[in-house]
């Protein structure tokens, strides 16, 4: 049995019965039993850590790394599902915007044809109106295809491909993106990222695992000083011959000693034997443990450098993301104002066209600008 402090012990008991045809033997059959206790304790190398404990500690760190990897996978999958859902919601909203733009172009086409019929607009203007309708029909087709693509992406993330009619399941977004301005504390977000980011946790766990190897290899460079203690008991019995004078003397009688008596010798501690020893060994010159220790220290130094680099990247990413969120939140009011101005401009261009002071080109341009502002508002 291995002990937590590096020592190990063993206890053994055996019993035997043997017969012989040897004329010189004094026992036949012979009964023998022995009990032994052995204890081995390293005093320097292997005292604080040995191969078994090193492998156990490294395995525990590997399990912790696996737990962190699982958390990372769950978080990544959850994030991918959320992103896919909002991509689908955006695609649906984008189709509505493109359909609205197409409706405006079709209305302009009808108005242009009406003006041509009454002679207030030259027939050539209908070409531009038709071209604008065709262009916006194409954008509607592309937007509808984007919805199907978003449907496939979200479906693959949340449904089992073995589900019946897997490719025909329709997903309708129930929630639309709701804007709510929330101040971002970049410093707090940075601290949370440094403490909780799974990639940093993995790097730290790997560094701890390397630290365990350093402790093990440093211990292996110490002298091997091992104390050992052995204690044994022996009992002997069976049929013992009583011999007369001469060599070998004739058998003149015999005594019987059963196995119970042999075991009694053990329990009474009648015939003990023990020894204690101290063994010391140390390699002369460079050794493999020293090379392993140097390699582990180099790996630890590299791990520290990589961890610092990762932390710098994380801080940079968080600060940049925080600035983008704060900037985009401030841009929302500006986008809303731009949309209102684009609507007013389109209304003005339509009024001017009705009065004959504008052309279809400026009306279509105003419609495209309004569609663009609506799309930005949805983004």
XYZ file of C-alpha atoms in Angstrom:
379
model
C 0.000 0.000 0.000
C 1.328 3.422 -1.025
C 1.094 6.108 1.669
C 0.363 9.826 1.150
C 3.843 10.849 2.323
C 5.682 8.653 -0.147
C 6.277 5.582 1.979
C 4.857 2.165 1.305
C 4.354 -0.946 3.356
C 3.572 -4.586 2.722
C 2.364 -7.360 4.983
C 2.649 -10.986 3.977
C 1.756 -14.362 5.467
C 2.287 -17.821 4.060
C 2.056 -21.424 5.168
C 3.453 -24.585 3.597
C 3.580 -28.336 4.025
C 6.389 -30.395 2.446
C 7.551 -33.992 2.483
C 10.931 -35.434 1.525
C 12.748 -38.759 1.039
C 16.057 -37.261 2.172
C 17.544 -39.554 4.801
C 19.231 -36.650 6.540
C 16.053 -34.635 7.032
C 14.710 -34.260 10.529
C 11.154 -33.318 9.481
C 8.773 -35.101 7.168
C 6.211 -33.797 6.631
C 7.354 -30.311 7.571
C 4.899 -27.495 8.405
C 6.150 -23.920 8.054
C 4.487 -20.540 8.453
C 5.912 -17.024 8.308
C 4.649 -13.480 8.820
C 6.545 -10.477 7.387
C 6.147 -6.718 7.644
C 8.145 -4.418 5.338
C 8.171 -0.622 5.376
C 10.059 1.640 2.954
C 10.254 5.425 3.426
C 12.087 7.931 1.180
C 13.598 10.785 3.174
C 14.518 13.235 0.381
C 13.686 12.178 -3.162
C 10.056 11.073 -3.308
C 9.123 12.472 0.132
C 7.014 15.484 -0.916
C 6.114 14.235 -4.398
C 6.757 11.126 -6.436
C 5.691 9.711 -9.782
C 2.282 8.518 -8.565
C 1.397 11.794 -6.869
C 2.709 13.804 -9.813
C 0.526 11.847 -12.227
C -2.471 12.203 -9.898
C -2.060 15.981 -9.606
C -1.551 16.393 -13.357
C -4.636 14.241 -14.008
C -6.666 16.446 -11.664
C -5.523 19.540 -13.562
C -6.395 17.830 -16.840
C -9.881 17.155 -15.509
C -10.220 20.822 -14.500
C -9.088 21.852 -17.988
C -11.679 19.492 -19.476
C -14.356 21.116 -17.300
C -13.317 24.555 -18.521
C -13.332 23.297 -22.123
C -16.863 21.981 -21.618
C -17.970 25.341 -20.252
C -16.373 27.050 -23.227
C -18.184 24.738 -25.639
C -21.536 25.338 -23.928
C -21.000 29.107 -23.951
C -19.893 29.100 -27.590
C -22.902 27.045 -28.625
C -25.266 29.286 -26.675
C -23.699 32.375 -28.221
C -23.946 30.859 -31.703
C -27.649 30.112 -31.171
C -28.365 33.652 -29.986
C -26.450 35.145 -32.906
C -28.230 32.859 -35.373
C -31.607 33.845 -33.893
C -30.911 37.568 -34.217
C -29.526 37.028 -37.720
C -32.859 35.454 -38.618
C -34.758 38.299 -36.984
C -32.636 40.797 -38.921
C -33.200 38.914 -42.179
C -36.979 39.022 -41.615
C -36.833 42.754 -40.837
C -34.584 43.342 -43.843
C -37.116 41.632 -46.112
C -39.836 43.918 -44.751
C -37.664 46.966 -45.518
C -36.895 45.772 -49.036
C -40.590 44.992 -49.615
C -41.480 48.495 -48.435
C -38.904 49.926 -50.829
C -40.381 47.835 -53.656
C -43.868 49.081 -52.814
C -42.654 52.672 -53.039
C -41.038 51.995 -56.414
C -44.217 50.348 -57.723
C -46.280 53.312 -56.519
C -43.910 55.664 -58.309
C -44.211 53.553 -61.449
C -48.013 53.786 -61.355
C -47.866 57.547 -60.785
C -45.397 57.940 -63.641
C -47.647 56.033 -66.025
C -50.625 58.141 -64.931
C -48.710 61.336 -65.621
C -47.636 60.013 -69.015
C -51.280 59.325 -69.892
C -52.302 62.893 -69.111
C -49.232 64.249 -70.885
C -47.444 65.923 -67.943
C -44.460 63.575 -68.094
C -42.513 62.378 -71.130
C -42.858 58.641 -71.938
C -39.103 58.114 -71.463
C -39.520 58.449 -67.673
C -41.301 55.094 -67.482
C -38.039 53.332 -68.402
C -36.307 54.624 -65.282
C -39.308 53.682 -63.141
C -39.406 50.166 -64.580
C -35.668 49.745 -64.021
C -36.015 50.880 -60.413
C -38.833 48.376 -59.804
C -36.760 45.558 -61.317
C -33.774 46.466 -59.145
C -35.843 46.456 -55.971
C -37.517 43.188 -56.907
C -34.036 41.690 -57.035
C -33.259 42.992 -53.534
C -36.498 41.423 -52.286
C -35.493 38.063 -53.800
C -32.044 38.293 -52.201
C -33.573 39.225 -48.821
C -35.961 36.254 -49.020
C -33.021 33.933 -49.767
C -31.161 35.375 -46.761
C -34.092 34.326 -44.552
C -33.829 30.742 -45.820
C -30.084 30.741 -45.140
C -30.641 32.073 -41.615
C -33.353 29.453 -41.091
C -30.932 26.660 -42.042
C -28.211 27.985 -39.741
C -30.512 28.282 -36.717
C -32.234 24.976 -37.453
C -28.901 23.137 -37.526
C -28.024 24.532 -34.087
C -31.226 23.761 -32.176
C -32.763 20.687 -33.846
C -31.629 17.101 -34.267
C -30.974 16.358 -37.965
C -32.733 13.025 -37.421
C -35.984 14.867 -36.650
C -38.682 14.104 -39.227
C -39.059 16.906 -41.792
C -35.905 18.507 -40.386
C -35.347 20.754 -43.413
C -38.981 21.858 -43.519
C -39.325 23.118 -39.936
C -40.099 26.831 -39.985
C -38.767 29.111 -37.254
C -40.569 32.396 -36.717
C -38.785 34.913 -34.458
C -41.077 35.828 -31.576
C -38.930 38.681 -30.275
C -37.529 41.616 -32.161
C -34.347 43.413 -31.151
C -35.285 45.913 -28.457
C -32.922 48.787 -27.861
C -32.221 49.815 -24.309
C -29.289 52.073 -23.605
C -27.025 50.551 -20.967
C -23.821 52.292 -19.866
C -20.787 50.033 -20.220
C -18.224 50.067 -17.410
C -15.131 49.103 -19.365
C -12.923 48.691 -16.305
C -15.351 46.283 -14.603
C -15.850 44.369 -17.842
C -12.077 44.064 -18.204
C -11.666 42.659 -14.688
C -14.486 40.166 -15.251
C -12.918 39.050 -18.525
C -9.518 38.512 -16.909
C -11.123 36.449 -14.137
C -13.697 34.441 -16.116
C -12.566 34.102 -19.728
C -12.317 30.364 -20.395
C -9.261 30.699 -22.633
C -7.394 32.446 -19.809
C -8.580 29.846 -17.310
C -7.234 27.100 -19.570
C -3.889 28.873 -19.878
C -3.646 29.237 -16.093
C -4.540 25.568 -15.543
C -1.853 24.540 -18.041
C 0.603 26.762 -16.179
C -0.340 25.090 -12.878
C 0.172 21.678 -14.471
C 3.652 22.745 -15.593
C 4.316 23.985 -12.040
C 3.513 20.483 -10.746
C 6.053 19.023 -13.175
C 8.663 21.525 -11.977
C 8.082 20.486 -8.351
C 8.381 16.821 -9.326
C 11.560 17.199 -11.373
C 13.133 19.425 -8.700
C 12.445 16.703 -6.149
C 13.962 14.104 -8.480
C 17.302 15.978 -8.453
C 17.677 15.387 -4.695
C 19.755 12.478 -3.354
C 17.890 9.212 -3.012
C 17.900 8.541 0.746
C 15.630 5.642 1.662
C 15.039 4.080 5.049
C 13.690 0.530 5.209
C 12.577 -1.715 8.049
C 11.768 -5.417 7.833
C 10.259 -7.534 10.605
C 9.574 -11.255 10.322
C 8.239 -14.143 12.373
C 8.668 -17.861 11.631
C 7.046 -20.991 12.986
C 8.106 -24.598 12.285
C 6.334 -27.876 12.956
C 5.248 -31.205 11.568
C 6.674 -34.696 12.277
C 10.141 -34.386 13.853
C 12.379 -37.450 13.978
C 14.327 -38.312 17.134
C 17.658 -39.906 16.138
C 20.102 -41.998 18.066
C 23.898 -41.845 18.034
C 25.815 -41.868 14.764
C 25.559 -40.055 11.498
C 22.878 -40.018 10.516
C 21.634 -41.615 13.673
C 18.843 -44.120 13.486
C 15.325 -42.862 14.071
C 14.374 -43.953 17.548
C 11.205 -41.901 17.879
C 9.237 -38.958 16.625
C 7.286 -35.985 17.905
C 4.246 -34.365 16.356
C 3.734 -30.635 16.212
C 0.559 -29.504 14.457
C -0.102 -26.418 12.374
C -1.893 -24.788 15.309
C 1.331 -24.877 17.279
C 3.167 -23.349 14.316
C 0.670 -20.464 14.242
C 1.056 -20.125 18.000
C 4.762 -19.447 17.467
C 3.802 -16.544 15.224
C 1.213 -15.046 17.532
C 3.468 -15.396 20.576
C 6.306 -13.692 18.704
C 8.644 -16.518 19.689
C 11.157 -16.298 16.845
C 11.340 -12.685 15.635
C 13.859 -11.375 13.143
C 14.251 -7.770 12.030
C 16.613 -5.464 10.225
C 16.784 -1.748 9.467
C 18.795 -0.088 6.717
C 19.489 3.311 5.221
C 20.377 3.486 1.526
C 21.893 6.599 -0.055
C 22.527 7.112 -3.768
C 23.342 10.197 -5.826
C 24.275 10.431 -9.515
C 27.675 11.836 -10.389
C 27.600 14.523 -13.061
C 24.600 15.728 -15.059
C 21.457 13.637 -14.710
C 18.245 13.171 -16.625
C 16.109 14.760 -13.830
C 18.177 17.963 -14.091
C 17.553 18.106 -17.841
C 13.844 17.486 -17.261
C 13.770 20.267 -14.654
C 15.427 22.730 -17.031
C 12.929 21.849 -19.774
C 9.968 22.228 -17.410
C 11.219 25.619 -16.227
C 11.549 26.775 -19.829
C 7.988 25.592 -20.571
C 6.749 27.456 -17.495
C 8.458 30.645 -18.631
C 6.942 30.277 -22.100
C 3.514 29.674 -20.555
C 3.819 32.837 -18.460
C 4.734 34.868 -21.537
C 1.833 33.431 -23.517
C -0.570 34.100 -20.638
C 0.521 37.738 -20.415
C 0.077 38.066 -24.181
C -3.417 36.543 -23.969
C -4.352 38.872 -21.108
C -3.207 41.857 -23.160
C -5.295 40.697 -26.122
C -8.342 40.172 -23.898
C -8.036 43.641 -22.370
C -7.669 45.161 -25.840
C -10.693 43.267 -27.157
C -12.887 44.193 -24.192
C -11.936 47.852 -24.336
C -12.596 47.964 -28.077
C -15.957 46.190 -27.667
C -16.939 48.566 -24.867
C -16.098 51.593 -27.002
C -18.105 50.188 -29.906
C -21.152 49.568 -27.691
C -21.013 53.058 -26.197
C -20.505 54.582 -29.640
C -23.368 52.640 -31.210
C -25.687 53.575 -28.349
C -24.974 57.236 -29.020
C -25.527 56.703 -32.749
C -29.082 55.405 -32.238
C -30.638 58.879 -31.775
C -28.728 60.150 -34.798
C -29.977 57.232 -36.899
C -33.560 57.879 -35.870
C -33.205 61.528 -36.788
C -31.684 60.582 -40.149
C -34.626 58.292 -40.852
C -37.133 61.038 -40.068
C -35.252 63.467 -42.311
C -35.160 60.862 -45.111
C -38.942 60.442 -44.829
C -39.454 64.195 -44.975
C -37.122 64.471 -47.955
C -39.012 61.731 -49.815
C -42.317 63.454 -49.083
C -40.863 66.736 -50.336
C -39.527 65.158 -53.539
C -42.907 63.543 -54.219
C -44.665 66.888 -53.726
C -42.174 68.607 -56.026
C -42.663 65.864 -58.629
C -46.418 66.387 -58.466
C -45.877 70.114 -58.907
C -43.552 69.459 -61.832
C -40.435 70.921 -60.174
C -38.601 67.599 -59.698
C -37.921 64.407 -61.616
C -38.339 60.699 -60.992
C -34.594 60.356 -60.504
C -34.629 62.452 -57.325
C -37.703 60.638 -56.034
C -36.025 57.252 -56.522
C -32.871 58.547 -54.904
C -34.885 59.698 -51.889
C -36.573 56.290 -51.715
C -33.219 54.512 -51.748
C -31.915 56.811 -49.023
C -34.986 56.111 -46.893
C -34.605 52.348 -47.375
C -30.961 52.615 -46.349
C -31.811 54.594 -43.202
C -34.534 52.094 -42.259
C -32.033 49.256 -42.677
C -29.527 51.065 -40.443
C -32.227 51.552 -37.823
C -32.929 47.798 -37.811
C -29.234 46.995 -37.546
